[in-house]
XYZ file of C-alpha atoms in Angstrom:
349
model
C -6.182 20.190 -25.472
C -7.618 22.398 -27.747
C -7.669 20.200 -30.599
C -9.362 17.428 -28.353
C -12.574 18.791 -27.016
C -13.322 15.328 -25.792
C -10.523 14.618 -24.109
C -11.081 12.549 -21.061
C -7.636 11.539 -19.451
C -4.469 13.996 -19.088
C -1.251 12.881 -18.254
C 1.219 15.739 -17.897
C 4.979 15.400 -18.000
C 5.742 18.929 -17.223
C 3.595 21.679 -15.625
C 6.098 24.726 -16.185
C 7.072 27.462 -18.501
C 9.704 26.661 -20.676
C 13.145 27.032 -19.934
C 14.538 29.012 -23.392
C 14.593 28.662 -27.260
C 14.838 24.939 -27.424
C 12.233 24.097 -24.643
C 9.281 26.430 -25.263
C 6.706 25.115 -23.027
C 3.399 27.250 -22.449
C 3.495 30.585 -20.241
C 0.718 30.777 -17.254
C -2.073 32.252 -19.857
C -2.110 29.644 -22.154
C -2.163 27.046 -19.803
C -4.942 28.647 -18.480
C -6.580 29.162 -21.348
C -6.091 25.413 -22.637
C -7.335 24.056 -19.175
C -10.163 26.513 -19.732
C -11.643 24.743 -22.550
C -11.240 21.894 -20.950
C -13.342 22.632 -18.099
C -16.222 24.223 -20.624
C -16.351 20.699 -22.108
C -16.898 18.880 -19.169
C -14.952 16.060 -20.625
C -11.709 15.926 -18.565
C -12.521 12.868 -15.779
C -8.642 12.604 -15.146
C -5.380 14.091 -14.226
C -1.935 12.552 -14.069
C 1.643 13.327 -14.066
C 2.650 16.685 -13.522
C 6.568 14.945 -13.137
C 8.447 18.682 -13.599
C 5.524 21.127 -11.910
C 5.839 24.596 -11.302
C 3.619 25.584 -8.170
C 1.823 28.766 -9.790
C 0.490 26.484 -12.352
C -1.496 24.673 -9.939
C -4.423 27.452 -9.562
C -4.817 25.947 -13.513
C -6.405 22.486 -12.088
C -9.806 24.594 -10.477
C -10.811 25.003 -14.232
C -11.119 21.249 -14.674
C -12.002 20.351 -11.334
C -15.721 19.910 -11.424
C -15.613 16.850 -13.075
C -12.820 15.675 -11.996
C -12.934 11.713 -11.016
C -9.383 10.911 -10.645
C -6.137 12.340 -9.985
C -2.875 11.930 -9.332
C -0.138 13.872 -7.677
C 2.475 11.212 -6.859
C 5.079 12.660 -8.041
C 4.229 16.487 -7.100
C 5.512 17.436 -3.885
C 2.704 20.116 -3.469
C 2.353 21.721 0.039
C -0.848 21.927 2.054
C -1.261 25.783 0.988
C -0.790 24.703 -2.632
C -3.876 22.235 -2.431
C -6.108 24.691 -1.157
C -6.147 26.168 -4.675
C -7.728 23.275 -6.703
C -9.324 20.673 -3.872
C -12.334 23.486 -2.478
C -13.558 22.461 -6.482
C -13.064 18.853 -6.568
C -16.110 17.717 -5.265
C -16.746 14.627 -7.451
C -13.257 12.564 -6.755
C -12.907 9.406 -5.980
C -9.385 8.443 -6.418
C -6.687 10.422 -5.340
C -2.847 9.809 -5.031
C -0.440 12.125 -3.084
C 2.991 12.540 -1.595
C 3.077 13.181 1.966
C 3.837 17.133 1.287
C 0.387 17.555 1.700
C 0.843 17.337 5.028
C -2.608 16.606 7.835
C -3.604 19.948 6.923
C -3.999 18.701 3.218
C -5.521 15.654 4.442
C -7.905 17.809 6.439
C -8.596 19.821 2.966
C -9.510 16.693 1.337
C -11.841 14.996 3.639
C -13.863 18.256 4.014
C -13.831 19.061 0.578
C -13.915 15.095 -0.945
C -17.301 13.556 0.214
C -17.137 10.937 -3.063
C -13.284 9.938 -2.266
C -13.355 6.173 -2.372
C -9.340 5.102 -3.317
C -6.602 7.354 -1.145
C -3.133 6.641 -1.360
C -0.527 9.102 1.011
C 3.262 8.223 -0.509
C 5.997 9.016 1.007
C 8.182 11.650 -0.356
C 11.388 10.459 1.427
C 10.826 7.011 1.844
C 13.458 6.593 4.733
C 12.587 5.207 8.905
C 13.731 8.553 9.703
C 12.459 10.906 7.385
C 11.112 13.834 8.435
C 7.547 12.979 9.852
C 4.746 15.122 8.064
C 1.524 13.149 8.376
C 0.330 11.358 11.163
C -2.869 9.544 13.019
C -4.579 13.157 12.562
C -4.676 12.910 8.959
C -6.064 9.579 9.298
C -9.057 10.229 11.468
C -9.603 13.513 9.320
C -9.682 11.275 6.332
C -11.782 8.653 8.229
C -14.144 11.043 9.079
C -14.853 13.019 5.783
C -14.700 10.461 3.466
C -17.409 7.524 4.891
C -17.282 5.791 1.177
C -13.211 4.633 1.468
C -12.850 1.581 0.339
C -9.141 1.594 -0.919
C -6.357 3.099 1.293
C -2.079 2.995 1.539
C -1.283 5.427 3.872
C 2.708 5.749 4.849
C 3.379 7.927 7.994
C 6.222 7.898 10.601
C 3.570 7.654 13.790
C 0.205 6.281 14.455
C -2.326 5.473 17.000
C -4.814 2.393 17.513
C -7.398 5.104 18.006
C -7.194 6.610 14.963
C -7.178 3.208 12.920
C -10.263 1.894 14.936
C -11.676 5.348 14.291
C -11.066 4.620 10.657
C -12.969 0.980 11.113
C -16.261 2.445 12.189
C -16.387 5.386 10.146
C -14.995 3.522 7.003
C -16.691 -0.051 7.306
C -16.996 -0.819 3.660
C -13.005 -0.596 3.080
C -11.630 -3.509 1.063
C -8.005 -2.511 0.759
C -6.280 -1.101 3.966
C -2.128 -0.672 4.081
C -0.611 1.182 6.718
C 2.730 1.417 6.509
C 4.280 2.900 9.637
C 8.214 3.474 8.211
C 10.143 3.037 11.343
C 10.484 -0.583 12.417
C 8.372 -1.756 15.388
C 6.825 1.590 16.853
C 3.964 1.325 18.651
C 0.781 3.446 19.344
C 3.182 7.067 19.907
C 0.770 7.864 22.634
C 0.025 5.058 25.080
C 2.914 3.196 24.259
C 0.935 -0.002 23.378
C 1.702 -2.392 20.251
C -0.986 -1.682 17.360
C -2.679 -4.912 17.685
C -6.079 -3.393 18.942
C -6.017 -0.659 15.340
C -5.609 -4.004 13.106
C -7.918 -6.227 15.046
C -10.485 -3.441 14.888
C -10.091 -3.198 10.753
C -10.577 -7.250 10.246
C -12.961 -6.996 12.812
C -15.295 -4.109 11.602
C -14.371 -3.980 7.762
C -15.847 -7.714 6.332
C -15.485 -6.903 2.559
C -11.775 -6.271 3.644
C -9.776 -8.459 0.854
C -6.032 -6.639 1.411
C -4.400 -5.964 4.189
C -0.694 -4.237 5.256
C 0.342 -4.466 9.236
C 3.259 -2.756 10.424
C 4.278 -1.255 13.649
C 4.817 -3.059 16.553
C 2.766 -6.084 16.403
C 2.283 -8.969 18.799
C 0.881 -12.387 18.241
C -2.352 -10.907 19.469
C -2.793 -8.859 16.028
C -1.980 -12.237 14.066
C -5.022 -14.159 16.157
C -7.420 -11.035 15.361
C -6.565 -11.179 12.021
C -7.089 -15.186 11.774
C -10.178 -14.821 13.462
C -11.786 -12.244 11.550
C -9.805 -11.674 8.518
C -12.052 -14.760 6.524
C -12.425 -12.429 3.005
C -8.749 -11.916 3.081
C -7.014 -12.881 -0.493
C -3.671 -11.191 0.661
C -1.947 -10.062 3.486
C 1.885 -8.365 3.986
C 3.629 -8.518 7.007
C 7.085 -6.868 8.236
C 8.586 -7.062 10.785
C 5.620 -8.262 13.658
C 5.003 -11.189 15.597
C 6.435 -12.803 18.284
C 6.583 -16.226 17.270
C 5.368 -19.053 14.945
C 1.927 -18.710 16.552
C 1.198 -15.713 14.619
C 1.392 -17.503 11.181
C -0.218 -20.750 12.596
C -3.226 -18.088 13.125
C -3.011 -16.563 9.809
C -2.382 -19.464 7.618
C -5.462 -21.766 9.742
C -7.775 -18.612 10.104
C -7.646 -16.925 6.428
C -9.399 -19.242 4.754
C -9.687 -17.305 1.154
C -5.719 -16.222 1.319
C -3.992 -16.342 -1.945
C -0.934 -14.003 -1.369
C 1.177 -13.994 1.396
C 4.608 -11.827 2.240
C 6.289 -11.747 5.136
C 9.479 -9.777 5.678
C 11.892 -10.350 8.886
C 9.923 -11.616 11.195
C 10.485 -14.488 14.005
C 8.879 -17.570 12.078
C 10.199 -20.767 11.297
C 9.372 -24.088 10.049
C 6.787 -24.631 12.587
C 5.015 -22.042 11.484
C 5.174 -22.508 7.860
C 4.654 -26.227 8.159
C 0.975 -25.297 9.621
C -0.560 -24.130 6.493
C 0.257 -27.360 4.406
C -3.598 -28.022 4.114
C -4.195 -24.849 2.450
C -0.980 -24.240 0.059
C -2.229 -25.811 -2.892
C -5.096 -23.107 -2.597
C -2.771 -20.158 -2.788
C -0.877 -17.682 -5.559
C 1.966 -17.524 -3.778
C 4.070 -17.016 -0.267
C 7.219 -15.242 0.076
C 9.111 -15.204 3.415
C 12.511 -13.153 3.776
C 14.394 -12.417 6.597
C 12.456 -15.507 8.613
C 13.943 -18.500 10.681
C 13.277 -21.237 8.267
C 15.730 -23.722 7.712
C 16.649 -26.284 4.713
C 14.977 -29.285 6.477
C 11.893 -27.344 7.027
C 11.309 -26.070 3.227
C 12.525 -29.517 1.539
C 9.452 -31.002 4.058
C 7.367 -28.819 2.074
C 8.688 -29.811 -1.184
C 8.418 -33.225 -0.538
C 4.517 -33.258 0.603
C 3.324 -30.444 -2.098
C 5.316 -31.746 -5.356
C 3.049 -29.275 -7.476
C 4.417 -26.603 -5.682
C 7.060 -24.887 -7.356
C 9.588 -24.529 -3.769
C 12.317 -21.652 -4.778
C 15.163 -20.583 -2.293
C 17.056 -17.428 -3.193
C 20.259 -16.156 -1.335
C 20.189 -12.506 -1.913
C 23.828 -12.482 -0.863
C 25.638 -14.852 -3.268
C 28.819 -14.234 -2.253
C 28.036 -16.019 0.974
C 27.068 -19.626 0.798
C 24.291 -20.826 2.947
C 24.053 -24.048 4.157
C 21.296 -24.434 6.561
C 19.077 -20.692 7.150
C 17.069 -19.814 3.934
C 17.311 -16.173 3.352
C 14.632 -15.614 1.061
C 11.757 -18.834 0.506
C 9.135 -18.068 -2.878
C 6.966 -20.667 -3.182
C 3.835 -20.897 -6.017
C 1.732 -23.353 -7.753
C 2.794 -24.140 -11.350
C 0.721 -26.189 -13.817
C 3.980 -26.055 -15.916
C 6.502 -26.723 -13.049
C 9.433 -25.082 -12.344
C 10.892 -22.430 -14.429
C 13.772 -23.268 -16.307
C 15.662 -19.902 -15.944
C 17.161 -19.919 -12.595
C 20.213 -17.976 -11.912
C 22.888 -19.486 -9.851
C 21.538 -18.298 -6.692
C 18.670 -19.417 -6.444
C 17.850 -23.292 -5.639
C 14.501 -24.823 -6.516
C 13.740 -27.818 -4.326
Protein backbone atom coordinates (compact mmCIF):
# COMPACT_ATOMS: atom_id res chain seq x y z
CA UNK A 1 0.00 0.00 0.00
CA UNK A 2 2.63 2.21 0.55
CA UNK A 3 4.42 1.62 -2.51
CA UNK A 4 1.06 2.15 -4.51
CA UNK A 5 -0.23 5.57 -3.75
CA UNK A 6 -2.76 5.03 -6.47
CA UNK A 7 -4.06 2.08 -5.56
CA UNK A 8 -7.70 1.76 -6.28
CA UNK A 9 -8.93 -1.89 -5.47
CA UNK A 10 -7.80 -4.02 -2.25
CA UNK A 11 -8.40 -7.46 -1.91
CA UNK A 12 -7.24 -8.80 1.44
CA UNK A 13 -6.60 -12.44 2.24
CA UNK A 14 -5.88 -11.97 5.83
CA UNK A 15 -6.72 -9.07 8.21
CA UNK A 16 -4.65 -10.34 11.36
CA UNK A 17 -1.35 -10.21 13.08
CA UNK A 18 0.80 -12.86 12.30
CA UNK A 19 0.87 -15.99 13.95
CA UNK A 20 5.00 -16.46 14.68
CA UNK A 21 8.42 -16.47 12.82
CA UNK A 22 7.25 -17.98 9.61
CA UNK A 23 3.94 -15.95 9.23
CA UNK A 24 4.84 -12.35 10.11
CA UNK A 25 1.85 -10.48 9.11
CA UNK A 26 1.52 -6.67 10.20
CA UNK A 27 0.75 -5.70 14.00
CA UNK A 28 -2.40 -3.16 14.54
CA UNK A 29 0.02 0.08 13.93
CA UNK A 30 1.16 -0.69 10.73
CA UNK A 31 -1.95 -1.64 9.42
CA UNK A 32 -3.07 1.46 10.51
CA UNK A 33 -0.55 3.30 9.30
CA UNK A 34 -0.66 1.60 5.69
CA UNK A 35 -4.54 2.15 5.54
CA UNK A 36 -3.63 5.67 6.59
CA UNK A 37 -1.97 6.57 3.48
CA UNK A 38 -4.40 5.14 1.79
CA UNK A 39 -7.11 7.24 2.95
CA UNK A 40 -4.73 10.60 2.44
CA UNK A 41 -4.69 9.56 -1.25
CA UNK A 42 -8.14 9.32 -1.79
CA UNK A 43 -7.49 6.59 -4.23
CA UNK A 44 -8.85 3.41 -2.54
CA UNK A 45 -12.66 2.99 -4.30
CA UNK A 46 -12.65 -0.76 -3.11
CA UNK A 47 -12.37 -3.34 -0.47
CA UNK A 48 -12.46 -7.11 -0.71
CA UNK A 49 -11.55 -10.20 1.04
CA UNK A 50 -10.64 -10.00 4.46
CA UNK A 51 -10.93 -14.29 4.29
CA UNK A 52 -8.81 -14.74 7.89
CA UNK A 53 -9.97 -11.23 9.81
CA UNK A 54 -9.20 -10.35 13.15
CA UNK A 55 -12.09 -8.07 14.60
CA UNK A 56 -9.76 -5.21 16.16
CA UNK A 57 -8.49 -4.64 12.75
CA UNK A 58 -11.71 -3.51 11.57
CA UNK A 59 -11.56 0.18 13.24
CA UNK A 60 -8.57 0.20 10.22
CA UNK A 61 -11.42 0.43 7.34
CA UNK A 62 -12.72 4.27 8.79
CA UNK A 63 -9.32 5.52 7.32
CA UNK A 64 -10.35 4.53 3.81
CA UNK A 65 -13.88 4.90 4.12
CA UNK A 66 -14.62 8.24 2.59
CA UNK A 67 -14.22 7.15 -0.69
CA UNK A 68 -15.14 4.08 -0.43
CA UNK A 69 -17.51 2.78 -3.49
CA UNK A 70 -17.51 -0.84 -2.97
CA UNK A 71 -17.02 -3.42 -0.50
CA UNK A 72 -17.18 -6.65 0.39
CA UNK A 73 -17.50 -8.61 3.56
CA UNK A 74 -18.76 -12.02 2.38
CA UNK A 75 -16.69 -13.91 3.93
CA UNK A 76 -16.29 -11.83 7.36
CA UNK A 77 -18.66 -12.84 9.87
CA UNK A 78 -18.55 -9.30 11.51
CA UNK A 79 -21.23 -8.57 14.21
CA UNK A 80 -23.56 -5.58 14.25
CA UNK A 81 -21.24 -3.82 17.02
CA UNK A 82 -18.25 -4.48 14.76
CA UNK A 83 -19.89 -2.44 11.79
CA UNK A 84 -20.54 0.44 13.76
CA UNK A 85 -16.80 1.14 13.60
CA UNK A 86 -16.29 1.71 9.80
CA UNK A 87 -20.11 2.18 8.22
CA UNK A 88 -20.88 5.92 10.31
CA UNK A 89 -17.82 6.88 7.44
CA UNK A 90 -18.97 5.18 4.44
CA UNK A 91 -21.12 7.58 3.07
CA UNK A 92 -20.37 7.21 -0.68
CA UNK A 93 -21.14 3.19 -1.13
CA UNK A 94 -22.95 1.74 -3.44
CA UNK A 95 -22.28 -1.88 -3.39
CA UNK A 96 -22.06 -3.77 -0.44
CA UNK A 97 -21.89 -7.59 0.31
CA UNK A 98 -22.39 -9.13 3.82
CA UNK A 99 -22.99 -12.27 5.81
CA UNK A 100 -25.99 -12.28 7.83
CA UNK A 101 -23.79 -11.60 11.20
CA UNK A 102 -24.62 -8.24 10.70
CA UNK A 103 -27.66 -8.88 11.99
CA UNK A 104 -31.10 -6.02 11.46
CA UNK A 105 -29.22 -3.89 13.68
CA UNK A 106 -26.36 -3.79 10.99
CA UNK A 107 -28.87 -3.47 8.39
CA UNK A 108 -30.32 -0.58 10.35
CA UNK A 109 -26.54 0.91 10.47
CA UNK A 110 -26.36 0.76 6.84
CA UNK A 111 -29.49 2.26 5.61
CA UNK A 112 -29.00 5.27 7.97
CA UNK A 113 -25.56 5.66 7.28
CA UNK A 114 -25.64 4.43 3.21
CA UNK A 115 -27.86 7.03 1.34
CA UNK A 116 -25.80 6.11 -2.20
CA UNK A 117 -26.21 2.12 -1.59
CA UNK A 118 -27.51 0.89 -4.90
CA UNK A 119 -26.33 -3.21 -5.01
CA UNK A 120 -27.00 -5.09 -1.36
CA UNK A 121 -26.45 -8.58 -1.02
CA UNK A 122 -27.25 -10.27 2.84
CA UNK A 123 -25.52 -14.06 2.60
CA UNK A 124 -26.13 -16.42 4.72
CA UNK A 125 -23.53 -17.50 7.10
CA UNK A 126 -25.03 -20.99 7.76
CA UNK A 127 -26.77 -21.67 4.78
CA UNK A 128 -29.10 -24.41 6.38
CA UNK A 129 -33.57 -24.25 6.61
CA UNK A 130 -32.87 -24.20 10.16
CA UNK A 131 -30.11 -22.09 10.88
CA UNK A 132 -30.24 -19.86 13.43
CA UNK A 133 -32.48 -16.88 12.19
CA UNK A 134 -30.55 -13.44 12.48
CA UNK A 135 -32.13 -11.11 9.94
CA UNK A 136 -35.55 -10.73 9.16
CA UNK A 137 -38.47 -8.44 7.38
CA UNK A 138 -37.03 -5.57 9.81
CA UNK A 139 -33.85 -5.41 8.11
CA UNK A 140 -35.63 -5.27 4.95
CA UNK A 141 -37.90 -2.34 5.49
CA UNK A 142 -34.83 -0.60 7.30
CA UNK A 143 -32.94 -1.17 4.13
CA UNK A 144 -36.00 -0.19 2.00
CA UNK A 145 -36.32 2.82 3.70
CA UNK A 146 -32.71 4.31 3.86
CA UNK A 147 -31.51 3.38 0.76
CA UNK A 148 -34.36 4.84 -2.01
CA UNK A 149 -31.59 4.28 -4.97
CA UNK A 150 -31.55 0.06 -4.64
CA UNK A 151 -31.58 -1.29 -7.62
CA UNK A 152 -29.77 -4.71 -7.01
CA UNK A 153 -30.74 -6.89 -3.98
CA UNK A 154 -30.25 -10.95 -2.68
CA UNK A 155 -31.35 -10.96 0.60
CA UNK A 156 -31.41 -14.63 2.47
CA UNK A 157 -33.37 -14.64 5.83
CA UNK A 158 -35.26 -17.43 7.71
CA UNK A 159 -38.73 -15.16 8.00
CA UNK A 160 -40.44 -12.51 6.07
CA UNK A 161 -43.51 -10.53 5.64
CA UNK A 162 -45.54 -9.28 2.44
CA UNK A 163 -45.46 -5.94 4.21
CA UNK A 164 -42.09 -5.48 4.34
CA UNK A 165 -41.47 -6.58 0.58
CA UNK A 166 -44.34 -4.23 -0.66
CA UNK A 167 -42.73 -1.69 1.63
CA UNK A 168 -39.57 -2.36 -0.28
CA UNK A 169 -41.66 -1.85 -3.81
CA UNK A 170 -42.69 1.70 -3.10
CA UNK A 171 -39.77 2.92 -1.42
CA UNK A 172 -37.33 1.11 -3.89
CA UNK A 173 -39.22 1.45 -7.36
CA UNK A 174 -36.23 1.62 -9.59
CA UNK A 175 -34.91 -2.02 -8.44
CA UNK A 176 -33.89 -4.22 -11.36
CA UNK A 177 -32.61 -7.26 -9.53
CA UNK A 178 -34.71 -8.53 -6.50
CA UNK A 179 -33.92 -12.28 -4.84
CA UNK A 180 -35.38 -13.17 -1.71
CA UNK A 181 -34.52 -16.22 -0.59
CA UNK A 182 -36.55 -17.29 2.42
CA UNK A 183 -34.35 -20.72 3.52
CA UNK A 184 -37.02 -22.81 4.99
CA UNK A 185 -39.27 -24.43 2.40
CA UNK A 186 -42.79 -22.98 1.96
CA UNK A 187 -43.17 -20.44 4.97
CA UNK A 188 -45.42 -17.93 4.62
CA UNK A 189 -45.84 -14.24 5.77
CA UNK A 190 -44.60 -15.26 9.85
CA UNK A 191 -47.23 -12.84 10.92
CA UNK A 192 -50.62 -13.22 9.26
CA UNK A 193 -50.04 -16.54 8.19
CA UNK A 194 -50.76 -15.75 4.48
CA UNK A 195 -48.65 -17.16 1.37
CA UNK A 196 -46.22 -14.27 0.01
CA UNK A 197 -48.00 -13.81 -3.16
CA UNK A 198 -49.19 -10.16 -2.35
CA UNK A 199 -44.89 -9.11 -1.43
CA UNK A 200 -44.01 -10.56 -5.10
CA UNK A 201 -47.00 -9.24 -6.93
CA UNK A 202 -46.29 -5.87 -5.36
CA UNK A 203 -42.35 -5.97 -6.70
CA UNK A 204 -43.46 -6.90 -10.56
CA UNK A 205 -46.14 -4.69 -10.01
CA UNK A 206 -44.39 -1.45 -8.71
CA UNK A 207 -40.67 -2.11 -9.87
CA UNK A 208 -40.99 -1.95 -14.12
CA UNK A 209 -37.18 -1.85 -14.84
CA UNK A 210 -37.29 -5.15 -12.74
CA UNK A 211 -35.19 -7.66 -15.16
CA UNK A 212 -34.36 -10.57 -12.24
CA UNK A 213 -36.37 -11.98 -10.05
CA UNK A 214 -36.05 -14.91 -7.01
CA UNK A 215 -39.59 -16.13 -5.29
CA UNK A 216 -39.53 -18.32 -2.45
CA UNK A 217 -41.74 -18.90 0.46
CA UNK A 218 -44.96 -20.15 0.24
CA UNK A 219 -46.30 -19.27 -3.05
CA UNK A 220 -49.63 -19.91 -4.72
CA UNK A 221 -50.62 -19.76 -8.32
CA UNK A 222 -51.77 -16.27 -7.51
CA UNK A 223 -47.96 -15.00 -7.27
CA UNK A 224 -47.26 -16.84 -10.74
CA UNK A 225 -50.41 -14.75 -12.46
CA UNK A 226 -48.96 -11.39 -10.81
CA UNK A 227 -45.81 -12.09 -12.03
CA UNK A 228 -47.15 -12.98 -15.75
CA UNK A 229 -49.11 -10.03 -15.67
CA UNK A 230 -46.70 -7.55 -14.70
CA UNK A 231 -43.37 -9.08 -14.85
CA UNK A 232 -43.08 -7.95 -18.99
CA UNK A 233 -39.08 -6.65 -18.52
CA UNK A 234 -38.31 -9.92 -16.94
CA UNK A 235 -35.09 -11.72 -18.70
CA UNK A 236 -34.93 -14.32 -15.77
CA UNK A 237 -36.79 -15.67 -13.13
CA UNK A 238 -35.95 -18.70 -10.32
CA UNK A 239 -38.45 -20.51 -8.70
CA UNK A 240 -38.36 -23.24 -5.74
CA UNK A 241 -40.49 -24.82 -4.43
CA UNK A 242 -44.08 -22.58 -5.19
CA UNK A 243 -47.04 -23.09 -7.12
CA UNK A 244 -49.83 -25.11 -7.00
CA UNK A 245 -50.13 -26.39 -10.32
CA UNK A 246 -49.26 -26.13 -14.07
CA UNK A 247 -51.21 -22.85 -14.15
CA UNK A 248 -48.48 -21.05 -12.56
CA UNK A 249 -45.96 -21.70 -15.44
CA UNK A 250 -48.73 -21.38 -18.16
CA UNK A 251 -48.77 -17.66 -16.55
CA UNK A 252 -45.14 -17.19 -16.51
CA UNK A 253 -44.09 -18.69 -19.71
CA UNK A 254 -47.42 -16.69 -21.76
CA UNK A 255 -47.00 -13.45 -19.59
CA UNK A 256 -43.00 -12.83 -19.58
CA UNK A 257 -42.64 -11.91 -22.78
CA UNK A 258 -38.69 -10.82 -22.66
CA UNK A 259 -37.74 -14.17 -20.46
CA UNK A 260 -34.50 -15.69 -21.37
CA UNK A 261 -33.62 -17.77 -18.20
CA UNK A 262 -35.77 -19.87 -16.44
CA UNK A 263 -35.14 -22.37 -13.20
CA UNK A 264 -37.46 -24.04 -11.45
CA UNK A 265 -36.67 -26.38 -8.57
CA UNK A 266 -39.38 -28.97 -7.05
CA UNK A 267 -42.30 -27.66 -7.79
CA UNK A 268 -45.82 -29.30 -8.97
CA UNK A 269 -45.48 -28.78 -12.89
CA UNK A 270 -45.70 -31.09 -15.57
CA UNK A 271 -45.93 -31.41 -19.20
CA UNK A 272 -48.90 -29.28 -19.41
CA UNK A 273 -47.26 -26.68 -18.16
CA UNK A 274 -44.09 -26.83 -19.98
CA UNK A 275 -45.82 -27.64 -23.22
CA UNK A 276 -47.46 -23.94 -22.93
CA UNK A 277 -44.45 -21.96 -23.65
CA UNK A 278 -43.59 -23.75 -27.04
CA UNK A 279 -44.24 -20.36 -28.89
CA UNK A 280 -41.67 -18.63 -27.00
CA UNK A 281 -38.69 -21.33 -26.48
CA UNK A 282 -36.79 -20.57 -29.40
CA UNK A 283 -36.58 -16.96 -27.81
CA UNK A 284 -34.91 -18.12 -24.64
CA UNK A 285 -31.14 -18.92 -23.06
CA UNK A 286 -32.20 -21.60 -21.35
CA UNK A 287 -34.85 -23.55 -18.86
CA UNK A 288 -33.95 -25.91 -16.24
CA UNK A 289 -36.65 -27.81 -14.29
CA UNK A 290 -35.63 -30.30 -11.35
CA UNK A 291 -37.60 -31.93 -9.01
CA UNK A 292 -40.92 -31.27 -11.44
CA UNK A 293 -43.65 -33.79 -12.74
CA UNK A 294 -42.56 -34.01 -16.28
CA UNK A 295 -42.53 -37.14 -17.92
CA UNK A 296 -40.57 -38.76 -21.07
CA UNK A 297 -43.58 -38.31 -23.45
CA UNK A 298 -43.91 -34.77 -22.48
CA UNK A 299 -40.08 -33.62 -23.09
CA UNK A 300 -39.59 -35.88 -26.39
CA UNK A 301 -42.98 -33.62 -27.57
CA UNK A 302 -40.73 -30.82 -27.11
CA UNK A 303 -37.89 -32.26 -28.89
CA UNK A 304 -39.78 -33.22 -31.66
CA UNK A 305 -41.52 -29.62 -32.40
CA UNK A 306 -38.23 -27.41 -31.42
CA UNK A 307 -35.38 -29.59 -33.27
CA UNK A 308 -32.94 -26.52 -32.67
CA UNK A 309 -33.36 -26.96 -29.22
CA UNK A 310 -30.73 -28.77 -27.63
CA UNK A 311 -33.43 -31.17 -25.11
CA UNK A 312 -30.97 -32.69 -22.21
CA UNK A 313 -32.34 -35.10 -19.43
CA UNK A 314 -30.03 -35.74 -16.50
CA UNK A 315 -30.69 -38.38 -13.69
CA UNK A 316 -28.84 -37.03 -10.79
CA UNK A 317 -29.14 -40.48 -9.25
CA UNK A 318 -27.50 -42.89 -11.73
CA UNK A 319 -27.63 -45.70 -9.83
CA UNK A 320 -31.37 -45.73 -10.30
CA UNK A 321 -32.71 -46.06 -13.78
CA UNK A 322 -35.60 -43.96 -14.78
CA UNK A 323 -37.93 -44.90 -17.15
CA UNK A 324 -40.76 -42.56 -17.33
CA UNK A 325 -40.31 -39.21 -14.53
CA UNK A 326 -37.41 -36.88 -15.67
CA UNK A 327 -35.50 -35.83 -12.69
CA UNK A 328 -33.68 -33.03 -13.94
CA UNK A 329 -34.86 -31.42 -17.81
CA UNK A 330 -31.95 -28.55 -19.30
CA UNK A 331 -33.01 -27.40 -22.32
CA UNK A 332 -31.06 -24.43 -24.61
CA UNK A 333 -30.75 -23.23 -28.06
CA UNK A 334 -27.57 -24.34 -29.88
CA UNK A 335 -26.43 -23.00 -33.27
CA UNK A 336 -23.89 -25.92 -33.03
CA UNK A 337 -26.30 -28.64 -31.69
CA UNK A 338 -25.83 -30.85 -29.10
CA UNK A 339 -22.69 -31.21 -27.22
CA UNK A 340 -20.77 -34.12 -27.84
CA UNK A 341 -19.54 -34.74 -24.22
CA UNK A 342 -22.34 -36.30 -22.43
CA UNK A 343 -21.71 -38.52 -19.56
CA UNK A 344 -23.67 -41.63 -19.23
CA UNK A 345 -26.36 -40.09 -17.33
CA UNK A 346 -27.50 -37.80 -19.05
CA UNK A 347 -29.80 -38.41 -22.32
CA UNK A 348 -30.16 -35.76 -25.00
CA UNK A 349 -33.39 -36.18 -26.93
Amino acid sequence: MALTPRLTHLGTGSFRPGDGAEDEGLDFGQMLTAFAAAGRANSLVSLSGFRDLAPEYLPTIATVAANLTSMDLSYAPVNPDQVLLFIGQCRSLETLWVLDSVRDEGLQAVAMCCKKLQVLRVLPLDAHEDADELVSEVGLTAISEGCRDLRSILYFCQRMTNAAVISMSHNCPELKVFRLCIMGRHRPDHVTGEPMDEGFGAIVRNCSKLTRLSTSGHLTDRAFEYIGNYGSSLRTLSVAFAGDSDLALQHILQGCSKLEKLEIRDCPFGDAGLLSGMHHFYNMRFVWMSGCSLTLQGCQEVARQLPRMVVELINSQPEIEKTDGVDILYMYRSLEGPREDVPPFVKIL
